[in-house]
JSON list of C-alpha atoms in Angstrom, two decimals:
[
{"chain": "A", "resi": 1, "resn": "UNK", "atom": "CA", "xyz": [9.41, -21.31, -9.17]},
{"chain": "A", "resi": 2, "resn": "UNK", "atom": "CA", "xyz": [5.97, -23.51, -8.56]},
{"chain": "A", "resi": 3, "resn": "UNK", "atom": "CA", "xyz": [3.09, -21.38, -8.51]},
{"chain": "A", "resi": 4, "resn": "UNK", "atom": "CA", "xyz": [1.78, -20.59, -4.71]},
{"chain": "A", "resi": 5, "resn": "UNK", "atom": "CA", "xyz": [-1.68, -19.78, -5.54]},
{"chain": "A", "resi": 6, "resn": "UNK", "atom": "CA", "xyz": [-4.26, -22.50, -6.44]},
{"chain": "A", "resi": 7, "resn": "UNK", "atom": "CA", "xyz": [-6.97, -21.46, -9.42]},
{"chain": "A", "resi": 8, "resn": "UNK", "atom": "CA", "xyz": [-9.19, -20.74, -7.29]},
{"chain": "A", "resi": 9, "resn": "UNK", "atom": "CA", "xyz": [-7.40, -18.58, -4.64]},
{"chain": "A", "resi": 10, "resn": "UNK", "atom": "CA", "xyz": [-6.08, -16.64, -8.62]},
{"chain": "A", "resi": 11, "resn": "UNK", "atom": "CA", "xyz": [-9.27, -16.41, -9.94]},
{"chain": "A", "resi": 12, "resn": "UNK", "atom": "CA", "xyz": [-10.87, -14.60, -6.22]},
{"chain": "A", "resi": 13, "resn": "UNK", "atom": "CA", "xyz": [-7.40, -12.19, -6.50]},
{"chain": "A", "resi": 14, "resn": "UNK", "atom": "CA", "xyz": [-8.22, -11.64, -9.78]},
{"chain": "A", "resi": 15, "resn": "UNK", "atom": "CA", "xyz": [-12.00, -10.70, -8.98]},
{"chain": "A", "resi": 16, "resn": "UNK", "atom": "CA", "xyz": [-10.81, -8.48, -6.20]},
{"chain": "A", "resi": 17, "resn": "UNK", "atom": "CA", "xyz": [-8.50, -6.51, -7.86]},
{"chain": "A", "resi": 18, "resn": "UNK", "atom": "CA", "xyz": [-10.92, -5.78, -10.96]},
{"chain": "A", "resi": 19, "resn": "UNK", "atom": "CA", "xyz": [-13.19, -4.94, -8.35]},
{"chain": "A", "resi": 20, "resn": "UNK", "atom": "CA", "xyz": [-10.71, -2.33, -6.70]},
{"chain": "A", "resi": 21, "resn": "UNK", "atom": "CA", "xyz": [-9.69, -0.64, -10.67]},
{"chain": "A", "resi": 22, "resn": "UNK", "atom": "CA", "xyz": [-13.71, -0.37, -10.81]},
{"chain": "A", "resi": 23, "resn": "UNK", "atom": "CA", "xyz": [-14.38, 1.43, -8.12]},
{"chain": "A", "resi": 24, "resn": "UNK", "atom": "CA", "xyz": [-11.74, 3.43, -9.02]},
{"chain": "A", "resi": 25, "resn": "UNK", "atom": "CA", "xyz": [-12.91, 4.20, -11.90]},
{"chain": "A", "resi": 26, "resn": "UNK", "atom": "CA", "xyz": [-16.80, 4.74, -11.04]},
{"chain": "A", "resi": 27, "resn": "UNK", "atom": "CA", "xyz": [-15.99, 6.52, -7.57]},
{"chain": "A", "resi": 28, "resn": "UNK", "atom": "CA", "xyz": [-12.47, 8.18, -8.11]},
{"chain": "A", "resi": 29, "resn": "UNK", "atom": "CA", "xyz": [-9.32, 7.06, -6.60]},
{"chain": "A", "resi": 30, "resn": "UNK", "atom": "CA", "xyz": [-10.03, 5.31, -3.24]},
{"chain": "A", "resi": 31, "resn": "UNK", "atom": "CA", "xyz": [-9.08, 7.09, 0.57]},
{"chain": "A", "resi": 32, "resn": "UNK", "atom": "CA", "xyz": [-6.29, 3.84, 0.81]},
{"chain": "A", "resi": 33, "resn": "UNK", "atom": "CA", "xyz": [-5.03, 1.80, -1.97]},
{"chain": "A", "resi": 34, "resn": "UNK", "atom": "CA", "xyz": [-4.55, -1.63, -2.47]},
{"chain": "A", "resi": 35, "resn": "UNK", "atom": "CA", "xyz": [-0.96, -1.85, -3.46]},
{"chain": "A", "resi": 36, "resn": "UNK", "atom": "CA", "xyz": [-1.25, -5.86, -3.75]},
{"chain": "A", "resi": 37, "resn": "UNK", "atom": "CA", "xyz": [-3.81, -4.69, -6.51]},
{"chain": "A", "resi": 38, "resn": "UNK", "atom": "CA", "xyz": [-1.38, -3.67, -8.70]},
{"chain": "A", "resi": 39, "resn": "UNK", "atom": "CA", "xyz": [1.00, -5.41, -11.09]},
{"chain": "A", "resi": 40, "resn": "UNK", "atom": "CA", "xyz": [4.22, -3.15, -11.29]},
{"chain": "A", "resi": 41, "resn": "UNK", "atom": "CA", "xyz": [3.84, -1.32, -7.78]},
{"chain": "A", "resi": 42, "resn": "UNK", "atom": "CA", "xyz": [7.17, 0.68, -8.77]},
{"chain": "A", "resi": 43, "resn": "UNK", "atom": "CA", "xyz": [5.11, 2.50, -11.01]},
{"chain": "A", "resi": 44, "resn": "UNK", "atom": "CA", "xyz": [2.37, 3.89, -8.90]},
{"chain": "A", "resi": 45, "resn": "UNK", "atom": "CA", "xyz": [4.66, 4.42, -6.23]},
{"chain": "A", "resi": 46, "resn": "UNK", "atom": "CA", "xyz": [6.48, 6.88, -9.09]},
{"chain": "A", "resi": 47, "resn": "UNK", "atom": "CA", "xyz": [2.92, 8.67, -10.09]},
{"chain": "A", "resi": 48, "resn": "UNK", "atom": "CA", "xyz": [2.86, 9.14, -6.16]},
{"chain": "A", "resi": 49, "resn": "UNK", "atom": "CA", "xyz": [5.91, 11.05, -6.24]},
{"chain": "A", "resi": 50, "resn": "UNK", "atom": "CA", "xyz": [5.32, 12.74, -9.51]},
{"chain": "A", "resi": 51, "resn": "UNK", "atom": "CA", "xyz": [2.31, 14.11, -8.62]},
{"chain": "A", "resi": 52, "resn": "UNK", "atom": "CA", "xyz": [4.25, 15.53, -5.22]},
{"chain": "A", "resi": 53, "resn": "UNK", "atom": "CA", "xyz": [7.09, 16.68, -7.69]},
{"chain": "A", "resi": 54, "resn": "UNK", "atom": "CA", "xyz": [4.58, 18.99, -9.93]},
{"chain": "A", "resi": 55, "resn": "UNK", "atom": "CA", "xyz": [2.09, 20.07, -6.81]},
{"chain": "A", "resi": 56, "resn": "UNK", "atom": "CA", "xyz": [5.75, 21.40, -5.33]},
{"chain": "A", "resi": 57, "resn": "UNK", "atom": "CA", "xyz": [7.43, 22.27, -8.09]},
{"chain": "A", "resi": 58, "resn": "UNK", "atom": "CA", "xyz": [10.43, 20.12, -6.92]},
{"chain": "A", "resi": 59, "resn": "UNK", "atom": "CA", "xyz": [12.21, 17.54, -9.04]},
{"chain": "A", "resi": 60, "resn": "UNK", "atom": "CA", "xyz": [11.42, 14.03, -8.66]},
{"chain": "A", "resi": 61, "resn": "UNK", "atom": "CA", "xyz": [14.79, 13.29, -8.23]},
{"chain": "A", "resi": 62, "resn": "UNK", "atom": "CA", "xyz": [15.37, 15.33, -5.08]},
{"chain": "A", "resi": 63, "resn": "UNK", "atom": "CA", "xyz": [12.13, 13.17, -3.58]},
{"chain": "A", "resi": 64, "resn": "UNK", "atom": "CA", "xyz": [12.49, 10.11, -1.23]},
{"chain": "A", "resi": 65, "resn": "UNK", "atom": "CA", "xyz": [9.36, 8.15, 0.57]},
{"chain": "A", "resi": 66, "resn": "UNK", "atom": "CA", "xyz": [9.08, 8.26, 4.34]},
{"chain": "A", "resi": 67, "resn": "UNK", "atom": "CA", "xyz": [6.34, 6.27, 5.96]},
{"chain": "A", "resi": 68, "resn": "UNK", "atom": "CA", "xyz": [4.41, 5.84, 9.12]},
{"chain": "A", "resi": 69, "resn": "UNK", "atom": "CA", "xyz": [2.37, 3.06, 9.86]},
{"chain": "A", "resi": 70, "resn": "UNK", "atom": "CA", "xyz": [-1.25, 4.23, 10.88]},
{"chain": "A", "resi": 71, "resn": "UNK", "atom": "CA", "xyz": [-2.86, 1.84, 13.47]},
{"chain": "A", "resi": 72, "resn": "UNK", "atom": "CA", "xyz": [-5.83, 1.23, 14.68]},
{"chain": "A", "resi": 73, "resn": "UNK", "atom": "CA", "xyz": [-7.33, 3.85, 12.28]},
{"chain": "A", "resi": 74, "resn": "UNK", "atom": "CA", "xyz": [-8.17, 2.92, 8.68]},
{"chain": "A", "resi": 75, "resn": "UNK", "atom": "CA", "xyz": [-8.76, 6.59, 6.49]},
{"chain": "A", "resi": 76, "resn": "UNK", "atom": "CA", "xyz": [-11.81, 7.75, 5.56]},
{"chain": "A", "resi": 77, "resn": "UNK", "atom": "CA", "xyz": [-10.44, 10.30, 3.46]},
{"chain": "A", "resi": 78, "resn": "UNK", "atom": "CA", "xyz": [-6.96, 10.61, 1.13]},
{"chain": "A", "resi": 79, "resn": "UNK", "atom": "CA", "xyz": [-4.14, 12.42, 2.79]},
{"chain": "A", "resi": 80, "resn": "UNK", "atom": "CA", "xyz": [-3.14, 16.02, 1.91]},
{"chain": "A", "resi": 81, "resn": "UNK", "atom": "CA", "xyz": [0.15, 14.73, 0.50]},
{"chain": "A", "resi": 82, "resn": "UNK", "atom": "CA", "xyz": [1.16, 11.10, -0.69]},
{"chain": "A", "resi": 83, "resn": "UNK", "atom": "CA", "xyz": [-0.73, 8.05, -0.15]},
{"chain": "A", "resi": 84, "resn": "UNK", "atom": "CA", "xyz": [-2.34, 5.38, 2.51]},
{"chain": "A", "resi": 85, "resn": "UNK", "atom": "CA", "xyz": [-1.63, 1.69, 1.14]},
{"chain": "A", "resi": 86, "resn": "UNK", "atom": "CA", "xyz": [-2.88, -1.18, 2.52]},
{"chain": "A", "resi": 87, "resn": "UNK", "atom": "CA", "xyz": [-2.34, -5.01, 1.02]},
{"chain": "A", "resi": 88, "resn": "UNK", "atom": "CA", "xyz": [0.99, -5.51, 2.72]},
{"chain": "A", "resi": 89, "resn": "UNK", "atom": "CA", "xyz": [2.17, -8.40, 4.38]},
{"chain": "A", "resi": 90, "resn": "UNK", "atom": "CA", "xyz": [5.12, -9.75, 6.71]},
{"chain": "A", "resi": 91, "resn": "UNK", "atom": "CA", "xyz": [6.37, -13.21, 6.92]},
{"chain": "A", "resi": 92, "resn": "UNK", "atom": "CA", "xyz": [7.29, -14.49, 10.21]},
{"chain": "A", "resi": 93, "resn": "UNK", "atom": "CA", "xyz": [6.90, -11.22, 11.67]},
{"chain": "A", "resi": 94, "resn": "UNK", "atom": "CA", "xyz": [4.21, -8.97, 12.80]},
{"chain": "A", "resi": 95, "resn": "UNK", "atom": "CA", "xyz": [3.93, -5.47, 13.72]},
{"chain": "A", "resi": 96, "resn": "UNK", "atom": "CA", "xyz": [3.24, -3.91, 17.26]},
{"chain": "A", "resi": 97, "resn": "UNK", "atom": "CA", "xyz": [1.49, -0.71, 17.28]},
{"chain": "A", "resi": 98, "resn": "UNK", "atom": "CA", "xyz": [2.44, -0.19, 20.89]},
{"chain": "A", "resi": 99, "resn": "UNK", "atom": "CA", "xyz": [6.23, -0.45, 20.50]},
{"chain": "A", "resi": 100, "resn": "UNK", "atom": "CA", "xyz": [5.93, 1.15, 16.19]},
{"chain": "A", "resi": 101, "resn": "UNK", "atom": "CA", "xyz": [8.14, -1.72, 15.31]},
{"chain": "A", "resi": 102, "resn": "UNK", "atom": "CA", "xyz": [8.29, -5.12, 13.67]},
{"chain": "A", "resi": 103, "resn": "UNK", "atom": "CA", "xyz": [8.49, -8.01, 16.29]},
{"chain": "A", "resi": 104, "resn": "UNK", "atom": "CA", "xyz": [8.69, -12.00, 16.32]},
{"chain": "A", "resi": 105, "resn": "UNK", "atom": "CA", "xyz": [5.21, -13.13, 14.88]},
{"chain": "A", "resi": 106, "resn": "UNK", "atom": "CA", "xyz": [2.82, -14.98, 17.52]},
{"chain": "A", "resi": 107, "resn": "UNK", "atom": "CA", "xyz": [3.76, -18.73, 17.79]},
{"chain": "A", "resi": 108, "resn": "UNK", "atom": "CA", "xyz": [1.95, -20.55, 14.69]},
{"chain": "A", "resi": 109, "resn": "UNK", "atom": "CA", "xyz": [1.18, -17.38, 12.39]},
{"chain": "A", "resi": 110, "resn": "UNK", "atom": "CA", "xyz": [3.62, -17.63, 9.34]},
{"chain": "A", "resi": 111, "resn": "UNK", "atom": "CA", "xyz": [1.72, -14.32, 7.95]},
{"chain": "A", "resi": 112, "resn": "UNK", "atom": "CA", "xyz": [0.66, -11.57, 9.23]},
{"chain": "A", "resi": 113, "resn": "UNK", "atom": "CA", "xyz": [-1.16, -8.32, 7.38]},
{"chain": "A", "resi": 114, "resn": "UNK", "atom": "CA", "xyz": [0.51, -4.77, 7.69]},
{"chain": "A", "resi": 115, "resn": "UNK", "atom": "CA", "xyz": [-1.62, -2.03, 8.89]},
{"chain": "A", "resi": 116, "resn": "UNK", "atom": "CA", "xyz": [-2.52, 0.91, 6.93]},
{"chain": "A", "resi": 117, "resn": "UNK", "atom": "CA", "xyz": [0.44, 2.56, 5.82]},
{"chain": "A", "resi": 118, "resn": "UNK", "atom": "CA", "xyz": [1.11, 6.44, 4.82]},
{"chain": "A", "resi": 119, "resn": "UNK", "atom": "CA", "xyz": [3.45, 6.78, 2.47]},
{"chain": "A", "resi": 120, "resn": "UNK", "atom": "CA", "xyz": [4.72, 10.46, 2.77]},
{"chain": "A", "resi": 121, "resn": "UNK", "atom": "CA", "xyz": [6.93, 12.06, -0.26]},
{"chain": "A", "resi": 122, "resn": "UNK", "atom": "CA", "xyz": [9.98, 14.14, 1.16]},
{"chain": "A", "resi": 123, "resn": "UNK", "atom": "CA", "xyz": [12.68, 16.00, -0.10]},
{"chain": "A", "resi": 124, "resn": "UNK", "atom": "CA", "xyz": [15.81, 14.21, 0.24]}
]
C-alpha cells in the first residue's frame, strides 16, 4: 500500500510521540494516553488488563474491555481502574455526545477525532 503520510507530516508524528514516551518517563505515566503513540497498541491494551488481573487477583482470561466515551471533559487525573486513551479517529463518521453514539460525519469532514475514551477492564 502507498504510504499516506508525507516526510514531513512522519517526521512531526515521530517528534510527538518521542515527546509523549518522555514525559512518560520524566513525569510518570500520563492522566490519558496517546494510543496513536504506540506501535503495537494490542500490547498496552494487554498491560492494561494485566495490571487489572493482578490488582484483582482475577485471571486475565476471565477479563473483557468495556468503554465509555468521556465528553466534554478531558482527565486531569488517571482513573481508579483501567485507562483514558485519546488519539482515536473515525472516518466518515463522528461522534455525538448528546445522543452517546456514532452518527453521519458533517458534510465535507472525511475525519473526525474521538473524544477521550475510558477503557474499563471487566470480568467477562
Amino acid at each position: 500500500a502507498p504510504l499516506r503520510q508525507t516526510s514531513g507530516s512522519w517526521i512531526t508524528d515521530l517528534e510527538k510521540r518521542i515527546e509523549f514516551f518522555q514525559d512518560w518517563i520524566d513525569r510518570g505515566p500520563p492522566s490519558v494516553f496517546w494510543l496513536s503513540g504506540f506501535f503495537f497498541t494490542q500490547s498496552f491494551l494487554t498491560g492494561v488488563l494485566q495490571t487489572h488481573a493482578r490488582q484483582h487477583a482475577v485471571p486475565i482470561d476471565a477479563l473483557h474491555f468495556s468503554f465509555r466515551v468521556l465528553e466534554p471533559e478531558r482527565p486531569t487525573s488517571p482513573p481508579s481502574t483501567g485507562c483514558y486513551i485519546s488519539g482515536l479517529y473515525l472516518e466518515g463518521a463522528s461522534w455525538d455526545g448528546e445522543r452517546n453514539s456514532v452518527v453521519d460525519s458533517a458534510p465535507k469532514q472525511l475525519i473526525t477525532e474521538m473524544p477521550v475514551i475510558h477503557i474499563l477492564p471487566r470480568k467477562k
